[in-house]
Amino acid sequence: MVGGKSPGERLFNLSTFIIMIILMIVTLYPFWFSLISSLNSGADLARGPIFLWPREFSLGSWSAVLSDTGMLKALWVTASRTVIVTVVSILYTAMFAYAFSRSYLKGKKFYIMIGFASMYFSGGIIPSFMLMNWLGLYDNYLVYILPSLFGGFWNVIIFNANYKALPEALFESAKIDGASEFRIFLQIVVPLSKPVLAALAVFTAVNVWNDYGTTLYFTQSNDLQTLQYMILRLIQSNRAVENMMSLQGSNLAVSALLNNTKGQGPVTAQTIELAAMVIASLPMIIMYPFAQRFFVKGVLVGSVKG
């Protein structure tokens, strides 16, 4: 319709707007619920859930989490491994993909076969545990770094599609001017691939930040625990006490343990658990608005062959 939108288009836009609002509420409210619950007094929270605002505002749980040396150490382990793995993995995978994208790479079919095989088959937990133990990486900080340096063949495919979209004449001109492959990669390919690099860096950072499996399977030292693993232990310990209470309802010792877990003061295990969850989520939430502009462009450019 010329000069305005038809009733069908208006109905479609209105329904889309309503669905998006509902999706935003469903997506954001769990985080908001965790935030206001962590800022509420634990004793008051034990009387019933809150929905919009804290009934009894308290910073005790946040103070307890941020002053706990174990939590701060776990935060340092998580943050350091995220930064190291993200930076090194993206650069290493980008360099591998650049070599993979060159038509004159020898043994290309072999790399393709190995790469695609790694996408469909994995060694499993037990072989991986035996390998890490044999390499001396068990209960070692390097277990967080070395196995994650290669970003996966799916990232190679995205990088490869992005490199293929670059004009071949650009590479030929650089070679005529005497540039080496390493210089072409650093001074031409990397600047032209910033959206893809940024998008995959965000995906890698989120994946590494949220990982707790590596701590669970390959470490046992308290000094190597990550923040997500500590939160998992908090949640499991609270649920374990509740399960014991359901099985041993008349046991006074278990009842006392449950009361301690539920808490009678401003800080309880539940509010500490929620505060730790919110604190663990904040870095990724802060990072997303700055990186969001790279998502669509980066993934689209890297996924469509030019």
GROMACS .gro file of C-alpha atoms in nm:
model
  306
    1MET     CA    1   0.000   0.000   0.000
    2VAL     CA    2   0.131   0.340  -0.100
    3GLY     CA    3   0.138   0.625   0.157
    4GLY     CA    4   0.102   0.406   0.468
    5LYS     CA    5   0.098   0.061   0.612
    6SER     CA    6  -0.185  -0.180   0.548
    7PRO     CA    7  -0.388  -0.320   0.842
    8GLY     CA    8  -0.213  -0.653   0.794
    9GLU     CA    9   0.131  -0.491   0.823
   10ARG     CA   10   0.027  -0.297   1.134
   11LEU     CA   11  -0.110  -0.615   1.292
   12PHE     CA   12   0.213  -0.796   1.209
   13ASN     CA   13   0.428  -0.518   1.358
   14LEU     CA   14   0.211  -0.502   1.671
   15SER     CA   15   0.224  -0.878   1.725
   16THR     CA   16   0.601  -0.877   1.667
   17PHE     CA   17   0.640  -0.595   1.920
   18ILE     CA   18   0.433  -0.779   2.181
   19ILE     CA   19   0.621  -1.108   2.127
   20MET     CA   20   0.956  -0.931   2.158
   21ILE     CA   21   0.848  -0.759   2.481
   22ILE     CA   22   0.739  -1.096   2.624
   23LEU     CA   23   1.069  -1.256   2.518
   24MET     CA   24   1.266  -0.971   2.678
   25ILE     CA   25   1.078  -1.011   3.006
   26VAL     CA   26   1.124  -1.388   3.006
   27THR     CA   27   1.495  -1.345   2.929
   28LEU     CA   28   1.577  -1.060   3.167
   29TYR     CA   29   1.354  -1.135   3.465
   30PRO     CA   30   1.554  -1.435   3.597
   31PHE     CA   31   1.862  -1.211   3.623
   32TRP     CA   32   1.658  -0.932   3.782
   33PHE     CA   33   1.508  -1.180   4.029
   34SER     CA   34   1.855  -1.303   4.125
   35LEU     CA   35   1.980  -0.944   4.162
   36ILE     CA   36   1.702  -0.819   4.391
   37SER     CA   37   1.705  -1.142   4.592
   38SER     CA   38   2.079  -1.111   4.651
   39LEU     CA   39   2.024  -0.753   4.769
   40ASN     CA   40   1.752  -0.861   5.013
   41SER     CA   41   1.797  -0.971   5.371
   42GLY     CA   42   1.832  -1.348   5.388
   43ALA     CA   43   1.598  -1.387   5.686
   44ASP     CA   44   1.329  -1.189   5.507
   45LEU     CA   45   1.384  -1.385   5.184
   46ALA     CA   46   1.327  -1.711   5.374
   47ARG     CA   47   0.970  -1.595   5.448
   48GLY     CA   48   0.882  -1.584   5.078
   49PRO     CA   49   1.009  -1.481   4.735
   50ILE     CA   50   1.022  -1.120   4.618
   51PHE     CA   51   0.930  -1.013   4.267
   52LEU     CA   52   1.012  -0.650   4.186
   53TRP     CA   53   1.211  -0.480   4.464
   54PRO     CA   54   1.399  -0.591   4.778
   55ARG     CA   55   1.173  -0.588   5.085
   56GLU     CA   56   1.468  -0.546   5.324
   57PHE     CA   57   1.765  -0.403   5.137
   58SER     CA   58   2.103  -0.547   5.242
   59LEU     CA   59   2.449  -0.551   5.089
   60GLY     CA   60   2.567  -0.818   5.331
   61SER     CA   61   2.570  -1.100   5.075
   62TRP     CA   62   2.767  -0.899   4.819
   63SER     CA   63   3.010  -0.789   5.089
   64ALA     CA   64   3.051  -1.150   5.204
   65VAL     CA   65   3.122  -1.272   4.850
   66LEU     CA   66   3.361  -0.991   4.758
   67SER     CA   67   3.555  -1.026   5.084
   68ASP     CA   68   3.591  -1.404   5.056
   69THR     CA   69   3.947  -1.488   4.953
   70GLY     CA   70   3.837  -1.814   4.793
   71MET     CA   71   3.587  -1.635   4.572
   72LEU     CA   72   3.841  -1.368   4.476
   73LYS     CA   73   4.097  -1.635   4.390
   74ALA     CA   74   3.837  -1.820   4.181
   75LEU     CA   75   3.748  -1.493   4.009
   76TRP     CA   76   4.115  -1.436   3.927
   77VAL     CA   77   4.155  -1.788   3.784
   78THR     CA   78   3.840  -1.747   3.573
   79ALA     CA   79   3.929  -1.399   3.447
   80SER     CA   80   4.292  -1.479   3.368
   81ARG     CA   81   4.211  -1.798   3.177
   82THR     CA   82   3.935  -1.618   2.986
   83VAL     CA   83   4.168  -1.338   2.873
   84ILE     CA   84   4.461  -1.566   2.785
   85VAL     CA   85   4.255  -1.827   2.601
   86THR     CA   86   4.047  -1.571   2.413
   87VAL     CA   87   4.343  -1.368   2.286
   88VAL     CA   88   4.576  -1.657   2.203
   89SER     CA   89   4.305  -1.887   2.069
   90ILE     CA   90   4.161  -1.629   1.831
   91LEU     CA   91   4.503  -1.529   1.694
   92TYR     CA   92   4.621  -1.889   1.666
   93THR     CA   93   4.300  -2.006   1.497
   94ALA     CA   94   4.301  -1.705   1.265
   95MET     CA   95   4.658  -1.782   1.156
   96PHE     CA   96   4.569  -2.147   1.099
   97ALA     CA   97   4.264  -2.046   0.897
   98TYR     CA   98   4.473  -1.806   0.689
   99ALA     CA   99   4.710  -2.084   0.592
  100PHE     CA  100   4.410  -2.310   0.534
  101SER     CA  101   4.252  -2.054   0.299
  102ARG     CA  102   4.554  -2.037   0.067
  103SER     CA  103   4.511  -2.249  -0.242
  104TYR     CA  104   4.879  -2.347  -0.249
  105LEU     CA  105   4.874  -2.508   0.098
  106LYS     CA  106   5.018  -2.858   0.069
  107GLY     CA  107   4.822  -3.145   0.225
  108LYS     CA  108   4.501  -2.944   0.239
  109LYS     CA  109   4.280  -3.253   0.205
  110PHE     CA  110   4.450  -3.405   0.508
  111TYR     CA  111   4.375  -3.098   0.720
  112ILE     CA  112   4.014  -3.097   0.598
  113MET     CA  113   3.972  -3.463   0.692
  114ILE     CA  114   4.122  -3.410   1.039
  115GLY     CA  115   3.923  -3.092   1.093
  116PHE     CA  116   3.583  -3.235   1.002
  117ALA     CA  117   3.653  -3.553   1.200
  118SER     CA  118   3.717  -3.340   1.509
  119MET     CA  119   3.375  -3.177   1.464
  120TYR     CA  120   3.186  -3.506   1.480
  121PHE     CA  121   3.395  -3.721   1.713
  122SER     CA  122   3.547  -3.650   2.054
  123GLY     CA  123   3.767  -3.857   2.280
  124GLY     CA  124   3.527  -3.856   2.574
  125ILE     CA  125   3.591  -3.784   2.939
  126ILE     CA  126   3.803  -4.087   3.032
  127PRO     CA  127   4.047  -4.069   2.737
  128SER     CA  128   4.072  -3.692   2.788
  129PHE     CA  129   4.144  -3.742   3.159
  130MET     CA  130   4.413  -4.001   3.079
  131LEU     CA  131   4.569  -3.768   2.820
  132MET     CA  132   4.577  -3.470   3.057
  133ASN     CA  133   4.725  -3.686   3.330
  134TRP     CA  134   4.989  -3.824   3.091
  135LEU     CA  135   5.080  -3.473   2.975
  136GLY     CA  136   5.118  -3.360   3.337
  137LEU     CA  137   4.834  -3.111   3.307
  138TYR     CA  138   4.611  -3.266   3.575
  139ASP     CA  139   4.566  -3.023   3.863
  140ASN     CA  140   4.781  -2.773   3.677
  141TYR     CA  141   4.678  -2.421   3.572
  142LEU     CA  142   4.793  -2.495   3.218
  143VAL     CA  143   4.503  -2.739   3.180
  144TYR     CA  144   4.288  -2.428   3.142
  145ILE     CA  145   4.510  -2.289   2.867
  146LEU     CA  146   4.683  -2.545   2.644
  147PRO     CA  147   4.385  -2.766   2.545
  148SER     CA  148   4.184  -2.454   2.450
  149LEU     CA  149   4.438  -2.277   2.230
  150PHE     CA  150   4.279  -2.405   1.911
  151GLY     CA  151   3.931  -2.257   1.874
  152GLY     CA  152   3.781  -2.550   1.685
  153PHE     CA  153   3.737  -2.625   1.317
  154TRP     CA  154   3.399  -2.449   1.309
  155ASN     CA  155   3.585  -2.123   1.375
  156VAL     CA  156   3.829  -2.213   1.096
  157ILE     CA  157   3.534  -2.248   0.857
  158ILE     CA  158   3.406  -1.900   0.948
  159PHE     CA  159   3.754  -1.746   0.919
  160ASN     CA  160   3.810  -1.927   0.589
  161ALA     CA  161   3.487  -1.791   0.439
  162ASN     CA  162   3.587  -1.441   0.550
  163TYR     CA  163   3.935  -1.469   0.394
  164LYS     CA  164   3.787  -1.604   0.070
  165ALA     CA  165   3.572  -1.289   0.047
  166LEU     CA  166   3.883  -1.068   0.039
  167PRO     CA  167   4.001  -0.971  -0.313
  168GLU     CA  168   4.272  -1.203  -0.437
  169ALA     CA  169   4.435  -0.907  -0.613
  170LEU     CA  170   4.509  -0.763  -0.269
  171PHE     CA  171   4.728  -1.061  -0.182
  172GLU     CA  172   4.895  -1.060  -0.523
  173SER     CA  173   4.981  -0.689  -0.496
  174ALA     CA  174   5.128  -0.740  -0.150
  175LYS     CA  175   5.341  -1.027  -0.274
  176ILE     CA  176   5.464  -0.825  -0.571
  177ASP     CA  177   5.571  -0.556  -0.321
  178GLY     CA  178   5.770  -0.820  -0.135
  179ALA     CA  179   5.547  -0.875   0.168
  180SER     CA  180   5.582  -1.209   0.345
  181GLU     CA  181   5.285  -1.427   0.438
  182PHE     CA  182   5.322  -1.326   0.803
  183ARG     CA  183   5.321  -0.956   0.711
  184ILE     CA  184   5.021  -1.000   0.480
  185PHE     CA  185   4.833  -1.168   0.763
  186LEU     CA  186   4.915  -0.905   1.026
  187GLN     CA  187   4.892  -0.586   0.818
  188ILE     CA  188   4.622  -0.674   0.565
  189VAL     CA  189   4.412  -0.971   0.672
  190VAL     CA  190   4.374  -0.890   1.043
  191PRO     CA  191   4.261  -0.525   0.994
  192LEU     CA  192   4.009  -0.634   0.730
  193SER     CA  193   3.876  -0.914   0.953
  194LYS     CA  194   3.806  -0.714   1.271
  195PRO     CA  195   3.429  -0.786   1.279
  196VAL     CA  196   3.484  -1.163   1.253
  197LEU     CA  197   3.769  -1.154   1.504
  198ALA     CA  198   3.557  -0.955   1.751
  199ALA     CA  199   3.249  -1.175   1.711
  200LEU     CA  200   3.439  -1.501   1.757
  201ALA     CA  201   3.636  -1.349   2.046
  202VAL     CA  202   3.310  -1.277   2.228
  203PHE     CA  203   3.179  -1.628   2.166
  204THR     CA  204   3.507  -1.777   2.288
  205ALA     CA  205   3.519  -1.554   2.597
  206VAL     CA  206   3.162  -1.645   2.698
  207ASN     CA  207   3.228  -2.015   2.647
  208VAL     CA  208   3.549  -2.008   2.855
  209TRP     CA  209   3.401  -1.785   3.124
  210ASN     CA  210   3.105  -2.020   3.181
  211ASP     CA  211   3.308  -2.341   3.170
  212TYR     CA  212   3.315  -2.544   3.491
  213GLY     CA  213   3.374  -2.888   3.341
  214THR     CA  214   3.750  -2.842   3.320
  215THR     CA  215   3.766  -2.771   3.693
  216LEU     CA  216   3.533  -3.059   3.769
  217TYR     CA  217   3.726  -3.323   3.574
  218PHE     CA  218   4.088  -3.209   3.567
  219THR     CA  219   4.162  -3.033   3.897
  220GLN     CA  220   4.132  -3.104   4.266
  221SER     CA  221   4.321  -2.815   4.425
  222ASN     CA  222   4.121  -2.540   4.590
  223ASP     CA  223   4.358  -2.284   4.437
  224LEU     CA  224   4.250  -2.384   4.085
  225GLN     CA  225   3.875  -2.362   4.127
  226THR     CA  226   3.688  -2.132   3.892
  227LEU     CA  227   3.402  -1.903   3.992
  228GLN     CA  228   3.141  -2.109   3.808
  229TYR     CA  229   3.256  -2.428   3.980
  230MET     CA  230   3.230  -2.264   4.323
  231ILE     CA  231   2.876  -2.148   4.242
  232LEU     CA  232   2.792  -2.503   4.133
  233ARG     CA  233   2.919  -2.634   4.468
  234LEU     CA  234   2.712  -2.376   4.656
  235ILE     CA  235   2.397  -2.478   4.469
  236GLN     CA  236   2.463  -2.849   4.518
  237SER     CA  237   2.535  -2.809   4.889
  238ASN     CA  238   2.208  -2.621   4.945
  239ARG     CA  239   2.011  -2.881   4.750
  240ALA     CA  240   2.184  -3.161   4.937
  241VAL     CA  241   2.069  -3.018   5.272
  242GLU     CA  242   1.713  -2.978   5.141
  243ASN     CA  243   1.713  -3.336   5.012
  244MET     CA  244   1.838  -3.461   5.348
  245MET     CA  245   1.558  -3.270   5.517
  246SER     CA  246   1.296  -3.429   5.289
  247LEU     CA  247   1.432  -3.776   5.369
  248GLN     CA  248   1.498  -3.715   5.739
  249GLY     CA  249   1.213  -3.481   5.828
  250SER     CA  250   1.222  -3.560   6.199
  251ASN     CA  251   1.602  -3.551   6.239
  252LEU     CA  252   1.688  -3.256   6.463
  253ALA     CA  253   2.048  -3.232   6.344
  254VAL     CA  254   1.942  -3.209   5.980
  255SER     CA  255   1.673  -2.959   6.074
  256ALA     CA  256   1.934  -2.742   6.242
  257LEU     CA  257   2.155  -2.771   5.934
  258LEU     CA  258   1.867  -2.665   5.711
  259ASN     CA  259   1.792  -2.370   5.939
  260ASN     CA  260   2.154  -2.262   5.915
  261THR     CA  261   2.136  -2.295   5.537
  262LYS     CA  262   1.816  -2.096   5.514
  263GLY     CA  263   1.964  -1.850   5.758
  264GLN     CA  264   1.821  -1.625   6.023
  265GLY     CA  265   2.023  -1.310   5.953
  266PRO     CA  266   2.081  -1.074   5.662
  267VAL     CA  267   2.326  -1.316   5.496
  268THR     CA  268   2.228  -1.675   5.416
  269ALA     CA  269   2.359  -1.946   5.187
  270GLN     CA  270   2.084  -1.866   4.938
  271THR     CA  271   2.163  -1.494   4.916
  272ILE     CA  272   2.536  -1.567   4.891
  273GLU     CA  273   2.463  -1.813   4.610
  274LEU     CA  274   2.255  -1.552   4.426
  275ALA     CA  275   2.511  -1.276   4.482
  276ALA     CA  276   2.787  -1.499   4.346
  277MET     CA  277   2.574  -1.582   4.041
  278VAL     CA  278   2.510  -1.214   3.969
  279ILE     CA  279   2.876  -1.120   4.018
  280ALA     CA  280   2.980  -1.403   3.786
  281SER     CA  281   2.736  -1.281   3.520
  282LEU     CA  282   2.825  -0.912   3.533
  283PRO     CA  283   3.145  -0.917   3.319
  284MET     CA  284   2.966  -1.089   3.029
  285ILE     CA  285   2.662  -0.858   3.062
  286ILE     CA  286   2.888  -0.551   3.056
  287MET     CA  287   3.083  -0.684   2.759
  288TYR     CA  288   2.782  -0.764   2.538
  289PRO     CA  289   2.662  -0.407   2.462
  290PHE     CA  290   3.011  -0.310   2.344
  291ALA     CA  291   3.053  -0.621   2.130
  292GLN     CA  292   2.699  -0.653   1.999
  293ARG     CA  293   2.762  -0.434   1.694
  294PHE     CA  294   3.013  -0.690   1.570
  295PHE     CA  295   2.782  -0.992   1.601
  296VAL     CA  296   2.565  -0.965   1.291
  297LYS     CA  297   2.832  -0.818   1.064
  298GLY     CA  298   3.108  -1.048   1.184
  299VAL     CA  299   2.917  -1.374   1.165
  300LEU     CA  300   2.743  -1.278   0.838
  301VAL     CA  301   3.069  -1.177   0.668
  302GLY     CA  302   3.239  -1.490   0.791
  303SER     CA  303   2.958  -1.723   0.694
  304VAL     CA  304   2.886  -1.613   0.337
  305LYS     CA  305   3.131  -1.688   0.063
  306GLY     CA  306   3.205  -1.373  -0.137
   0.00000   0.00000   0.00000
